[in-house]
PDB file of C-alpha atoms in Angstrom:
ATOM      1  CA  UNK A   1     -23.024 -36.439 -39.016  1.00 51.00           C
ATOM      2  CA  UNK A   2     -24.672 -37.855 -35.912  1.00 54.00           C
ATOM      3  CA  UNK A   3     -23.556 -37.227 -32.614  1.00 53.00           C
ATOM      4  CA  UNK A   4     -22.577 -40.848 -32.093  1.00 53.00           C
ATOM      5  CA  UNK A   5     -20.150 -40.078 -35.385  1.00 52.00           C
ATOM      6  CA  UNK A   6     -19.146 -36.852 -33.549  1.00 49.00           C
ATOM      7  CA  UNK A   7     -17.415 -37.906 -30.242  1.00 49.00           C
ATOM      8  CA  UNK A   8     -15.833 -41.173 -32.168  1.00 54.00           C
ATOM      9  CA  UNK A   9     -13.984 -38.296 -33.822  1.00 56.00           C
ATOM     10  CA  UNK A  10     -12.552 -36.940 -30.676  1.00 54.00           C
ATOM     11  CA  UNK A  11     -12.942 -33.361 -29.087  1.00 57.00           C
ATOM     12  CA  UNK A  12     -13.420 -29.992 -31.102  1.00 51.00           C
ATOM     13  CA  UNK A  13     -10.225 -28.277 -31.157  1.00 57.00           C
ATOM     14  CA  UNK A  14     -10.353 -24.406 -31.619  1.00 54.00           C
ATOM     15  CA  UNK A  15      -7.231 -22.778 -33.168  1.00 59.00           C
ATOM     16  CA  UNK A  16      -6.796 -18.619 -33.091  1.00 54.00           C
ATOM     17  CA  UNK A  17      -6.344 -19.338 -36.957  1.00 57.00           C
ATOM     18  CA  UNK A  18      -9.394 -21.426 -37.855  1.00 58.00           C
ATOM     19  CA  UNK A  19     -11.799 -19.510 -35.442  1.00 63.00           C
ATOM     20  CA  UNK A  20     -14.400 -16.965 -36.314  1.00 68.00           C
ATOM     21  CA  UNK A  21     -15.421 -16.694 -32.963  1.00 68.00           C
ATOM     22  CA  UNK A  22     -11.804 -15.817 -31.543  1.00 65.00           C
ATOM     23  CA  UNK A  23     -11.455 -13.696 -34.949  1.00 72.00           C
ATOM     24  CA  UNK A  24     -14.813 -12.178 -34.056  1.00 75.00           C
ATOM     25  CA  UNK A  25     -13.934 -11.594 -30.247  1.00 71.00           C
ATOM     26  CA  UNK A  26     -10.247 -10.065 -31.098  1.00 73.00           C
ATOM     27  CA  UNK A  27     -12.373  -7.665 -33.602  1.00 77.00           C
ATOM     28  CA  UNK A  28     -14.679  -6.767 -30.720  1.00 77.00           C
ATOM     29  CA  UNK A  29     -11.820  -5.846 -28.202  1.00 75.00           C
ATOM     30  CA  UNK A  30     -10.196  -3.482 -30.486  1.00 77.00           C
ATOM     31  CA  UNK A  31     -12.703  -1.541 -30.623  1.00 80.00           C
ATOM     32  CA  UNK A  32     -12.810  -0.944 -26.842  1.00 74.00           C
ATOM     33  CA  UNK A  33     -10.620   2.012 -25.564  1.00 69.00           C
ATOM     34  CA  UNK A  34      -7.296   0.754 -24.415  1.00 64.00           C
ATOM     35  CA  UNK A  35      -8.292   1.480 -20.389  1.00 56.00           C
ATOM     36  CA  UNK A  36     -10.967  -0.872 -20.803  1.00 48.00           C
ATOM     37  CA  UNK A  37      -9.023  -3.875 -22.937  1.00 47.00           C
ATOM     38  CA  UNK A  38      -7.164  -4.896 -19.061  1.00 50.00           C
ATOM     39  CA  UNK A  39      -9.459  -7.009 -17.698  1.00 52.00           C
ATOM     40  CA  UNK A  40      -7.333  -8.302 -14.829  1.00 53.00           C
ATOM     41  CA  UNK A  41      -5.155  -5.894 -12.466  1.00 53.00           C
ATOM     42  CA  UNK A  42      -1.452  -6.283 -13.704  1.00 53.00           C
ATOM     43  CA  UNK A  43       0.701  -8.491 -11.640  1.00 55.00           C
ATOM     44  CA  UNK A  44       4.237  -8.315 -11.807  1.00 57.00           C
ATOM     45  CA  UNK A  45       7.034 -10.883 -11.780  1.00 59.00           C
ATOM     46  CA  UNK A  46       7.031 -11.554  -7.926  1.00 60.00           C
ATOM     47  CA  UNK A  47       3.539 -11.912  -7.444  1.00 58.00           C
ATOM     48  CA  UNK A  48       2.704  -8.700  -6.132  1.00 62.00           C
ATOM     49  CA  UNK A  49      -0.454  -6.407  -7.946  1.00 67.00           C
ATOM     50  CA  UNK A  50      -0.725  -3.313  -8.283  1.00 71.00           C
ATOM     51  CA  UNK A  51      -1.993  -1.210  -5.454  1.00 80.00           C
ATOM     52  CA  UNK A  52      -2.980   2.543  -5.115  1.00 87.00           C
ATOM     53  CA  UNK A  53       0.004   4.919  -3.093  1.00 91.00           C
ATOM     54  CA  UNK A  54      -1.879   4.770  -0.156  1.00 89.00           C
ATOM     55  CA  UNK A  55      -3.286   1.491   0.428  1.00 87.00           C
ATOM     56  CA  UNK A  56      -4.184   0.154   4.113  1.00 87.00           C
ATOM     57  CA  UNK A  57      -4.121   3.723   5.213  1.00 89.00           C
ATOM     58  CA  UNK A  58      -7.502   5.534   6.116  1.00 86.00           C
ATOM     59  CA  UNK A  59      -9.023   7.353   3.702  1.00 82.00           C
ATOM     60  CA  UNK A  60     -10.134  10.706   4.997  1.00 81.00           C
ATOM     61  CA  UNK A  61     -13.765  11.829   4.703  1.00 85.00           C
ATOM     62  CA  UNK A  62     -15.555  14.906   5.808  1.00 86.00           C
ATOM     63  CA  UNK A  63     -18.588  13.950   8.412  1.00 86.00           C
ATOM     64  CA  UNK A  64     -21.569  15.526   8.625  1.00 90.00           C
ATOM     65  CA  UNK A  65     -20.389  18.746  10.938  1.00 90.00           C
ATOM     66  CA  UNK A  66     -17.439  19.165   8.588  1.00 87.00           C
ATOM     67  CA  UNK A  67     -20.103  19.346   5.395  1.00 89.00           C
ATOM     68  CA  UNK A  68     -22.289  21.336   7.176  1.00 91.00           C
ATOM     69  CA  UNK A  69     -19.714  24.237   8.822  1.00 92.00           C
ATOM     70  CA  UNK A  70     -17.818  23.946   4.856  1.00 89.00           C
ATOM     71  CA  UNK A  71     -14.759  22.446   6.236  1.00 87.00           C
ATOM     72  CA  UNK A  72     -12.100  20.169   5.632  1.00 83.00           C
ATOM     73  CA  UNK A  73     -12.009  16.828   7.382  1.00 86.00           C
ATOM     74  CA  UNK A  74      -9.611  15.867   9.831  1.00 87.00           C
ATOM     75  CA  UNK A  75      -6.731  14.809   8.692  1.00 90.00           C
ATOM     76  CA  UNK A  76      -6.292  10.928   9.255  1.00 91.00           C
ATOM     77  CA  UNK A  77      -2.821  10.997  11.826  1.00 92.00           C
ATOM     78  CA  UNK A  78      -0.105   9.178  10.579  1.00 95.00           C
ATOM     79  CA  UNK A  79       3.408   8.857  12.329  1.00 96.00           C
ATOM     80  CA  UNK A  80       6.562  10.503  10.839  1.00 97.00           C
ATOM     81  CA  UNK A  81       7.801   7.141   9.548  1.00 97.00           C
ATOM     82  CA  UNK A  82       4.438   6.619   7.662  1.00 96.00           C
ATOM     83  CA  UNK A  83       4.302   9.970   6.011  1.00 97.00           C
ATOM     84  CA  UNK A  84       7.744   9.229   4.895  1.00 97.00           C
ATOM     85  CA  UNK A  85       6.370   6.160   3.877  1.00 96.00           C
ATOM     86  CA  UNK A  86       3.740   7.338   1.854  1.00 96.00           C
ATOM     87  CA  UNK A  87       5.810   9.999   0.295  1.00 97.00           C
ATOM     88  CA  UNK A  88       7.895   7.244  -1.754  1.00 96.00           C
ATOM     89  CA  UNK A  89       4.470   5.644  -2.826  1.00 95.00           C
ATOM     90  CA  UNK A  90       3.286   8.713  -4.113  1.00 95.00           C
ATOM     91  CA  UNK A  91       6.725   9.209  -6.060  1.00 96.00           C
ATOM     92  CA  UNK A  92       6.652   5.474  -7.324  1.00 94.00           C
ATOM     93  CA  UNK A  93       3.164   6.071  -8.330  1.00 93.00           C
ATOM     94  CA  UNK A  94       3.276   9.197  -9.786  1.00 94.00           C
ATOM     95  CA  UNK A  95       6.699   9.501 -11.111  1.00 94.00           C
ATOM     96  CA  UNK A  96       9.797  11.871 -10.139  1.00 95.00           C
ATOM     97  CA  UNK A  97      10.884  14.621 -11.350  1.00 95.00           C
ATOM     98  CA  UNK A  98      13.610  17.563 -10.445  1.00 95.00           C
ATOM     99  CA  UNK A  99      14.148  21.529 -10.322  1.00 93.00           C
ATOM    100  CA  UNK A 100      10.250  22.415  -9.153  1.00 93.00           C
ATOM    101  CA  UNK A 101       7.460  20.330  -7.255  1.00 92.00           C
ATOM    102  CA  UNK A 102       5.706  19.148  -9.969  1.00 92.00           C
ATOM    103  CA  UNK A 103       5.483  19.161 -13.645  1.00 92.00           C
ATOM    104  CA  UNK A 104       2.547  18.656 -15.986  1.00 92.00           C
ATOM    105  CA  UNK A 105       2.466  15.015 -16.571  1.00 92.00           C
ATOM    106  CA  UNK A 106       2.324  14.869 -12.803  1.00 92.00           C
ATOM    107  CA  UNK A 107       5.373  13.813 -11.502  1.00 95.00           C
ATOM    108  CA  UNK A 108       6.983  15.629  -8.397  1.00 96.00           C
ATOM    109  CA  UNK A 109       9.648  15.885  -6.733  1.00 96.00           C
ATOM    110  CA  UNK A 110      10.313  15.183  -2.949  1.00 96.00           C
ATOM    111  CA  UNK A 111       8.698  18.235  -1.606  1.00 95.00           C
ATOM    112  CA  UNK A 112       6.210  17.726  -4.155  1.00 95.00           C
ATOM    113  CA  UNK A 113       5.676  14.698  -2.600  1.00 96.00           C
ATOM    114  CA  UNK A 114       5.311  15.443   0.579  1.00 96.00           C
ATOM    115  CA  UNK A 115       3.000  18.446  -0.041  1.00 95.00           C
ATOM    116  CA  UNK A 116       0.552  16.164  -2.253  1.00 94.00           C
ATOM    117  CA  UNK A 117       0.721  13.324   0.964  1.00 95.00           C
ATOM    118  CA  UNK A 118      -0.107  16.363   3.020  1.00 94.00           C
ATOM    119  CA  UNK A 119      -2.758  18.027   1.071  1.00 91.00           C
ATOM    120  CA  UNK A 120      -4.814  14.466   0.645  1.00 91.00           C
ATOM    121  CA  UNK A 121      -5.254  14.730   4.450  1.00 91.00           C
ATOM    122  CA  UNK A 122      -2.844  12.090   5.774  1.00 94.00           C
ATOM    123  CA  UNK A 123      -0.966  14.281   8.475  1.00 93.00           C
ATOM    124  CA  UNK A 124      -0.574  17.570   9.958  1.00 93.00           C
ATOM    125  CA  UNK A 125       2.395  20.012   8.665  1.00 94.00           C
ATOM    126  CA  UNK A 126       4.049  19.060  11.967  1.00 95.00           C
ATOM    127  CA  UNK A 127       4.414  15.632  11.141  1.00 96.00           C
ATOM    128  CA  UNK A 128       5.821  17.400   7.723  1.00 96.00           C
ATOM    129  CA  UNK A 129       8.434  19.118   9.497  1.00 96.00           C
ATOM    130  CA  UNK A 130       9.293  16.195  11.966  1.00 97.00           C
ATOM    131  CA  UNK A 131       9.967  14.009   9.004  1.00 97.00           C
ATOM    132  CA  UNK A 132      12.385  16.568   6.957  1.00 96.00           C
ATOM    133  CA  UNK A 133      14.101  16.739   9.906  1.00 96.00           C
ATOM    134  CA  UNK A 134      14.775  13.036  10.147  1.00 97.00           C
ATOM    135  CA  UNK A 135      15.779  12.800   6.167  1.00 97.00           C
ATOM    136  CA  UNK A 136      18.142  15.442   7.071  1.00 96.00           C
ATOM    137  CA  UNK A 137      19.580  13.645   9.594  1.00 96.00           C
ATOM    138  CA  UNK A 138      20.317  10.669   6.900  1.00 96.00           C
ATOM    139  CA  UNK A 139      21.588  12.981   4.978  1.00 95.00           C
ATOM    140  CA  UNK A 140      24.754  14.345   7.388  1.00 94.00           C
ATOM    141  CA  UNK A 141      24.615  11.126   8.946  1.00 94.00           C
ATOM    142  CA  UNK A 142      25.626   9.465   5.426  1.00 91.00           C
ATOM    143  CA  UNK A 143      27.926  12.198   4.880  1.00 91.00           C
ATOM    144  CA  UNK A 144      25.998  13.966   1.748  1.00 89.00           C
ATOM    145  CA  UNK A 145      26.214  17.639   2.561  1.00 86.00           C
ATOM    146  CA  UNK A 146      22.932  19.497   1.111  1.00 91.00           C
ATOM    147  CA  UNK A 147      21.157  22.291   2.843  1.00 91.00           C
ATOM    148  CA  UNK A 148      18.144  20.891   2.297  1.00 92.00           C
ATOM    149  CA  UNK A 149      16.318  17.578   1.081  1.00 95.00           C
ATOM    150  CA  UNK A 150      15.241  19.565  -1.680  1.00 94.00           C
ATOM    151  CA  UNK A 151      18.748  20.522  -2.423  1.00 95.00           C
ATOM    152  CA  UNK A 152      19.576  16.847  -2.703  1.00 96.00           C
ATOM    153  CA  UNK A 153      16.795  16.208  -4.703  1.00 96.00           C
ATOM    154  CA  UNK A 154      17.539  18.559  -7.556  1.00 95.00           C
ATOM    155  CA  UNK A 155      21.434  17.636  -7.490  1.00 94.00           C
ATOM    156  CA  UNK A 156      22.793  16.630 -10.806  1.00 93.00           C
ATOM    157  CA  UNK A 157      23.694  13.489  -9.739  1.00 93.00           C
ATOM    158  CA  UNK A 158      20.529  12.467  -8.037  1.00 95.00           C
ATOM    159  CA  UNK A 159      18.872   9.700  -9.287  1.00 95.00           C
ATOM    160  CA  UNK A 160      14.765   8.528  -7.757  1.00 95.00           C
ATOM    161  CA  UNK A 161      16.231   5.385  -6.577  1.00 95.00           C
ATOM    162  CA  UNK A 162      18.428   7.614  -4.571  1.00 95.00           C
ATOM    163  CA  UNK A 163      15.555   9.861  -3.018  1.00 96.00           C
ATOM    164  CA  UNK A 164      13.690   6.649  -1.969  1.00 96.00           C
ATOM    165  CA  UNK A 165      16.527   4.565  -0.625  1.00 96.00           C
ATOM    166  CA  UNK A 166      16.908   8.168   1.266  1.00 96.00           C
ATOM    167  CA  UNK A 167      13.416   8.010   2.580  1.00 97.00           C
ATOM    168  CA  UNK A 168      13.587   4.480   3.316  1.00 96.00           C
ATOM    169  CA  UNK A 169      16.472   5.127   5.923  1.00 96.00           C
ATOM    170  CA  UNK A 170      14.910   8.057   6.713  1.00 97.00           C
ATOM    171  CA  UNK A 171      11.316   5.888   7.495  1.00 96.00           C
ATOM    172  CA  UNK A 172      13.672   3.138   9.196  1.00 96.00           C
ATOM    173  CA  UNK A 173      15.418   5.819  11.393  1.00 96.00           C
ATOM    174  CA  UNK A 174      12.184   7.832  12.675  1.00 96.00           C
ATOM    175  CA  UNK A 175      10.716   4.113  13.169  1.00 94.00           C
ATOM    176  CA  UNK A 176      13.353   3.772  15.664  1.00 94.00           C
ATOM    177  CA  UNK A 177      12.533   6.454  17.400  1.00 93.00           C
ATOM    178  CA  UNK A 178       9.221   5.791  18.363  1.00 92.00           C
ATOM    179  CA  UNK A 179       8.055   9.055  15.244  1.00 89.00           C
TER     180      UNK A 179
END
C-alpha cells in the first residue's frame, strides 16, 4: 500500500486489544517492582500531592565544626505552634497508634510523635514542654478531663481524628499567643 493509499484511509488507531506494543509495554511494567510502577506523585481528589511531614521547614544538617567535634547539629528552631504542627504531619504520615509510642509498622502515638519531631532536630525539648502545656490547656478548656495528653491519647474512645483536631486547636491557640 503506498503512502498516498495510507492517509486516504484515515489515521492509525491503536486499541489496548489489537496492540502488541501496549501488550508488550503492560508485560514490561509488571515486571518492575511495585515502588517503581508510580511514575507520577499521587494526587488526590482536591488537587493537592503528596508531600513529606515536614515540608517548607528547614532541614537540619551538621556543618563542618559539628562533623569535626562528632556532634549533632543544631536543631532548626521552630515555634510551639509549628512543632504542634509538625507533630500531626508526622501522625498523618506515619500512622497512629495507642497504649505505647510506637509500634513496629511505625505508627506512634502523640508522644511518639512529638519525640520523633524532636529527635529529627526541629526544636528544643523546651519548645516540647511549651507545647504539651498548650494541648493541655485545650484539653480543660474543652472540658475533657485527662491527666495528661497521653492519657487522652490512649482513652478508649479516642479516635486520630480526635488527637489532630486536638493539636489543631492546640496549634491555633499557641498561634495566638505569639508561641
Amino acid at each position: 500500500m503506498t503512502t498516498a493509499a495510507a492517509l486516504l484511509r484515515g489515521p492509525l488507531v491503536l486499541t489496548p486489544e489489537g496492540s502488541a506494543l501496549v501488550a508488550e509495554i503492560e508485560a514490561y511494567l509488571a515486571t518492575l517492582p511495585a515502588a517503581t510502577r508510580q511514575t507520577a506523585p499521587y494526587v488526590c481528589p482536591l488537587g493537592s500531592t503528596v508531600q513529606a511531614w515536614n515540608a517548607a521547614f528547614p532541614l537540619t544538617r551538621p556543618t563542618l565544626l559539628d562533623r569535626l567535634t562528632h556532634r549533632p547539629a543544631r536543631p532548626a528552631p521552630v515555634t510551639v505552634a509549628d512543632h504542634l504542627r509538625l507533630t500531626s504531619r508526622y501522625m498523618a504520615a506515619f500512622g497512629w497508634t495507642q497504649g505505647r509510642l510506637w509500634d513496629t509498622t511505625g505508627r506512634v502515638c502523640l508522644l511518639g510523635a512529638q519525640a520523633a519531631v524532636l529527635a529529627h532536630g526541629y526544636g528544643t525539648p523546651g519548645t516540647v514542654t511549651r507545647a504539651r502545656v498548650q494541648v493541655m490547656e485545650v484539653l480543660h478548656a474543652t472540658g475533657r478531663a485527662h491527666a495528661s495528653p497521653d492519657r487522652f491519647n490512649d482513652a478508649p474512645g479516642t479516635r486520630q481524628a480526635d488527637v489532630h483536631h486536638l493539636l489543631d486547636r492546640a496549634s491555633a491557640r499557641a498561634l495566638s499567643l505569639g508561641i
